[in-house]
mmCIF file of C-alpha atoms in Angstrom:
data_model
loop_
_atom_site.group_PDB
_atom_site.id
_atom_site.type_symbol
_atom_site.label_atom_id
_atom_site.label_comp_id
_atom_site.label_asym_id
_atom_site.label_seq_id
_atom_site.Cartn_x
_atom_site.Cartn_y
_atom_site.Cartn_z
ATOM 1 C CA PHE A 1 72.143 19.407 33.116
ATOM 2 C CA ASP A 2 72.619 18.354 29.489
ATOM 3 C CA TYR A 3 75.595 16.086 29.613
ATOM 4 C CA ASN A 4 75.264 15.228 25.958
ATOM 5 C CA LYS A 5 75.994 18.682 24.502
ATOM 6 C CA GLY A 6 79.783 18.701 24.879
ATOM 7 C CA ALA A 7 79.804 20.716 27.956
ATOM 8 C CA SER A 8 82.008 20.676 31.142
ATOM 9 C CA PHE A 9 81.143 21.568 34.632
ATOM 10 C CA LEU A 10 83.073 23.194 37.448
ATOM 11 C CA LEU A 11 82.343 23.970 40.815
ATOM 12 C CA ILE A 12 83.248 27.550 41.576
ATOM 13 C CA LYS A 13 82.573 29.161 44.975
ATOM 14 C CA GLY A 14 79.802 26.769 45.594
ATOM 15 C CA LYS A 15 78.157 27.188 42.317
ATOM 16 C CA ILE A 16 78.022 24.879 39.297
ATOM 17 C CA VAL A 17 79.323 26.553 36.129
ATOM 18 C CA ARG A 18 78.684 25.119 32.704
ATOM 19 C CA ILE A 19 81.676 25.389 30.287
ATOM 20 C CA VAL A 20 80.708 24.964 26.580
ATOM 21 C CA SER A 21 83.267 24.558 23.857
ATOM 22 C CA MET A 22 83.494 27.275 21.146
ATOM 23 C CA GLN A 23 82.045 24.780 18.598
ATOM 24 C CA GLN A 24 79.087 23.902 20.822
ATOM 25 C CA GLN A 25 78.559 27.734 21.239
ATOM 26 C CA ARG A 26 78.535 28.100 17.352
ATOM 27 C CA LEU A 27 75.976 25.272 16.963
ATOM 28 C CA ASP A 28 73.768 26.678 19.573
ATOM 29 C CA LEU A 29 73.864 30.144 17.899
ATOM 30 C CA ILE A 30 72.923 28.422 14.363
ATOM 31 C CA GLU A 31 70.197 26.608 16.011
ATOM 32 C CA MET A 32 68.690 29.863 17.687
ATOM 33 C CA PHE A 33 69.025 31.515 14.330
ATOM 34 C CA VAL A 34 67.130 28.516 12.533
ATOM 35 C CA VAL A 35 64.355 28.876 15.230
ATOM 36 C CA SER A 36 64.185 32.455 14.811
ATOM 37 C CA LEU A 37 63.850 32.255 11.106
ATOM 38 C CA GLY A 38 61.157 29.525 11.345
ATOM 39 C CA GLY A 39 59.107 31.525 13.992
ATOM 40 C CA GLY A 40 59.025 34.460 11.642
ATOM 41 C CA ILE A 41 57.859 32.460 8.903
ATOM 42 C CA GLY A 42 55.206 30.726 11.259
ATOM 43 C CA GLY A 43 53.968 34.005 12.683
ATOM 44 C CA SER A 44 53.669 35.548 9.147
ATOM 45 C CA LEU A 45 51.586 32.610 7.964
ATOM 46 C CA ARG A 46 49.285 32.949 10.920
ATOM 47 C CA TYR A 47 48.981 36.869 10.245
ATOM 48 C CA LEU A 48 48.192 36.171 6.626
ATOM 49 C CA LEU A 49 45.235 33.858 7.740
ATOM 50 C CA SER A 50 43.969 36.626 9.874
ATOM 51 C CA PHE A 51 42.913 38.270 6.627
ATOM 52 C CA LEU A 52 40.273 35.444 5.741
ATOM 53 C CA PRO A 53 36.744 36.473 6.634
ATOM 54 C CA ILE A 54 35.523 35.734 10.287
ATOM 55 C CA VAL A 55 32.054 33.966 10.651
ATOM 56 C CA GLY A 56 30.084 35.415 13.631
ATOM 57 C CA GLN A 57 31.587 35.693 17.001
ATOM 58 C CA TRP A 58 33.239 32.176 16.864
ATOM 59 C CA PRO A 59 37.033 32.247 16.545
ATOM 60 C CA LEU A 60 37.226 29.507 14.137
ATOM 61 C CA MET A 61 40.297 30.419 12.509
ATOM 62 C CA THR A 62 42.146 30.258 15.855
ATOM 63 C CA ILE A 63 40.884 26.662 16.260
ATOM 64 C CA LEU A 64 41.796 25.639 12.791
ATOM 65 C CA ILE A 65 45.418 27.161 13.225
ATOM 66 C CA ASN A 66 46.015 25.335 16.475
ATOM 67 C CA TRP A 67 44.520 22.100 15.173
ATOM 68 C CA LEU A 68 46.637 22.207 12.000
ATOM 69 C CA GLY A 69 49.677 23.181 13.937
ATOM 70 C CA THR A 70 49.203 20.335 16.498
ATOM 71 C CA LEU A 71 48.486 17.892 13.753
ATOM 72 C CA LEU A 72 51.693 18.895 11.794
ATOM 73 C CA LEU A 73 53.803 18.978 14.857
ATOM 74 C CA ALA A 74 52.671 15.420 15.846
ATOM 75 C CA ILE A 75 53.570 14.178 12.424
ATOM 76 C CA LEU A 76 56.920 15.811 12.656
ATOM 77 C CA GLY A 77 57.738 14.594 15.985
ATOM 78 C CA SER A 78 56.599 11.048 15.215
ATOM 79 C CA TYR A 79 58.476 11.019 11.779
ATOM 80 C CA LEU A 80 61.618 12.579 13.146
ATOM 81 C CA SER A 81 61.712 10.120 16.210
ATOM 82 C CA HIS A 82 62.380 7.290 13.753
ATOM 83 C CA ARG A 83 64.976 9.077 11.798
ATOM 84 C CA SER A 84 68.661 10.138 12.408
ATOM 85 C CA SER A 85 69.656 12.819 14.859
ATOM 86 C CA ARG A 86 71.024 14.773 11.843
ATOM 87 C CA LEU A 87 67.502 16.121 11.307
ATOM 88 C CA LYS A 88 67.609 17.937 14.735
ATOM 89 C CA ARG A 89 68.014 21.351 12.991
ATOM 90 C CA TRP A 90 64.706 20.517 11.015
ATOM 91 C CA GLN A 91 62.998 19.873 14.210
ATOM 92 C CA ALA A 92 64.112 23.175 15.525
ATOM 93 C CA PHE A 93 63.212 25.025 12.335
ATOM 94 C CA LEU A 94 59.904 23.265 11.470
ATOM 95 C CA GLY A 95 58.722 22.480 14.946
ATOM 96 C CA THR A 96 59.959 25.038 17.355
ATOM 97 C CA GLY A 97 60.109 27.702 14.751
ATOM 98 C CA ILE A 98 57.400 27.595 12.095
ATOM 99 C CA LEU A 99 54.784 25.643 14.039
ATOM 100 C CA GLY A 100 55.701 27.335 17.266
ATOM 101 C CA GLY A 101 55.335 30.795 15.521
ATOM 102 C CA PHE A 102 52.201 29.652 13.683
ATOM 103 C CA THR A 103 50.020 28.132 16.517
ATOM 104 C CA THR A 104 48.822 30.502 19.278
ATOM 105 C CA PHE A 105 47.969 29.510 22.684
ATOM 106 C CA SER A 106 47.737 32.946 24.090
ATOM 107 C CA THR A 107 45.337 34.168 21.469
ATOM 108 C CA MET A 108 43.040 31.213 22.261
ATOM 109 C CA LEU A 109 43.034 31.928 25.850
ATOM 110 C CA LEU A 110 42.471 35.783 25.102
ATOM 111 C CA GLN A 111 39.519 34.675 22.945
ATOM 112 C CA THR A 112 38.181 32.464 25.451
ATOM 113 C CA ALA A 113 38.173 35.249 27.985
ATOM 114 C CA GLN A 114 36.351 37.510 25.484
ATOM 115 C CA LEU A 115 33.716 35.047 24.787
ATOM 116 C CA THR A 116 32.988 34.555 28.525
ATOM 117 C CA GLN A 117 31.936 38.163 28.608
ATOM 118 C CA SER A 118 29.181 37.642 26.154
ATOM 119 C CA ASN A 119 28.388 33.844 26.228
ATOM 120 C CA ILE A 120 29.924 31.545 28.930
ATOM 121 C CA VAL A 121 28.511 28.457 27.269
ATOM 122 C CA MET A 122 30.191 29.357 23.842
ATOM 123 C CA ALA A 123 33.526 30.093 25.721
ATOM 124 C CA GLY A 124 33.242 26.688 27.392
ATOM 125 C CA LEU A 125 32.519 24.912 24.210
ATOM 126 C CA TYR A 126 35.377 26.865 22.431
ATOM 127 C CA LEU A 127 37.959 25.820 25.033
ATOM 128 C CA VAL A 128 36.728 22.049 25.109
ATOM 129 C CA MET A 129 36.736 21.909 21.366
ATOM 130 C CA THR A 130 40.097 23.299 20.929
ATOM 131 C CA VAL A 131 41.663 21.010 23.670
ATOM 132 C CA VAL A 132 39.837 17.817 22.505
ATOM 133 C CA GLY A 133 40.317 18.561 18.922
ATOM 134 C CA GLY A 134 44.024 19.176 19.582
ATOM 135 C CA VAL A 135 44.301 15.792 21.383
ATOM 136 C CA LEU A 136 42.676 14.073 18.289
ATOM 137 C CA MET A 137 45.239 15.937 16.050
ATOM 138 C CA ILE A 138 47.947 14.491 18.151
ATOM 139 C CA ILE A 139 46.742 10.962 17.801
ATOM 140 C CA LEU A 140 46.140 11.542 13.991
ATOM 141 C CA GLY A 141 49.523 13.109 13.518
ATOM 142 C CA GLN A 142 51.287 10.300 15.425
ATOM 143 C CA TYR A 143 49.498 7.686 13.217
ATOM 144 C CA ILE A 144 50.398 9.612 10.115
ATOM 145 C CA GLY A 145 54.001 9.929 11.257
ATOM 146 C CA HIS A 146 54.295 6.139 11.842
ATOM 147 C CA VAL A 147 52.770 5.331 8.416
ATOM 148 C CA LEU A 148 55.251 7.795 6.641
ATOM 149 C CA CYS A 149 58.001 5.828 8.319
ATOM 150 C CA GLY A 150 56.604 2.515 7.052
ATOM 151 C CA GLU A 151 55.498 1.220 10.382
ATOM 152 C CA ARG A 152 52.314 -0.781 10.450
ATOM 153 C CA LEU A 153 50.132 -0.209 13.486
#
C-alpha cells in the first residue's frame, strides 16, 4: 500500500479498502492524463521514425529507438532524483509517457522472433546488442544526469 498518497484504509468484511480523498483522485486523474498525452507523443515519434529507410534485414531503427529512449530515461531519472518532488509530473509526462511510448520492447521481441526464422545467429546478436547497449546507455545516462546536477563522479 502507498501510505504517502493521502489515502486511508478500512477493513470491510475482511477486505482492505483504500479510501482516497477527492483532491487525491483529481491529482491521480491529472497524472493519468499527463501520461496519456506523453504516450501519444512518444508513440507518434516512433511511428515517424518508421518512415526512415531500412538497411537490410537488421532492425537497426528499433535498436536505436530503444537505446535512445533508455539513455534519455536514465538521464531523466538521475536528474530528477536530485530535484524536488514538484517535478513528479515531468517524470510522469517525459518518462512514463513520452519515453514509454517511444521505446518498444514488444517490437524488439517480435523482430527477434522473426530473425530466428531466417538467421538464429543474427537474432541472438540482435538480442545481445539490444540488451548490452541498453545497459551501457543506462550507465552513460546516469553519468550525464549526475553531471547535469553538478555532481562530480
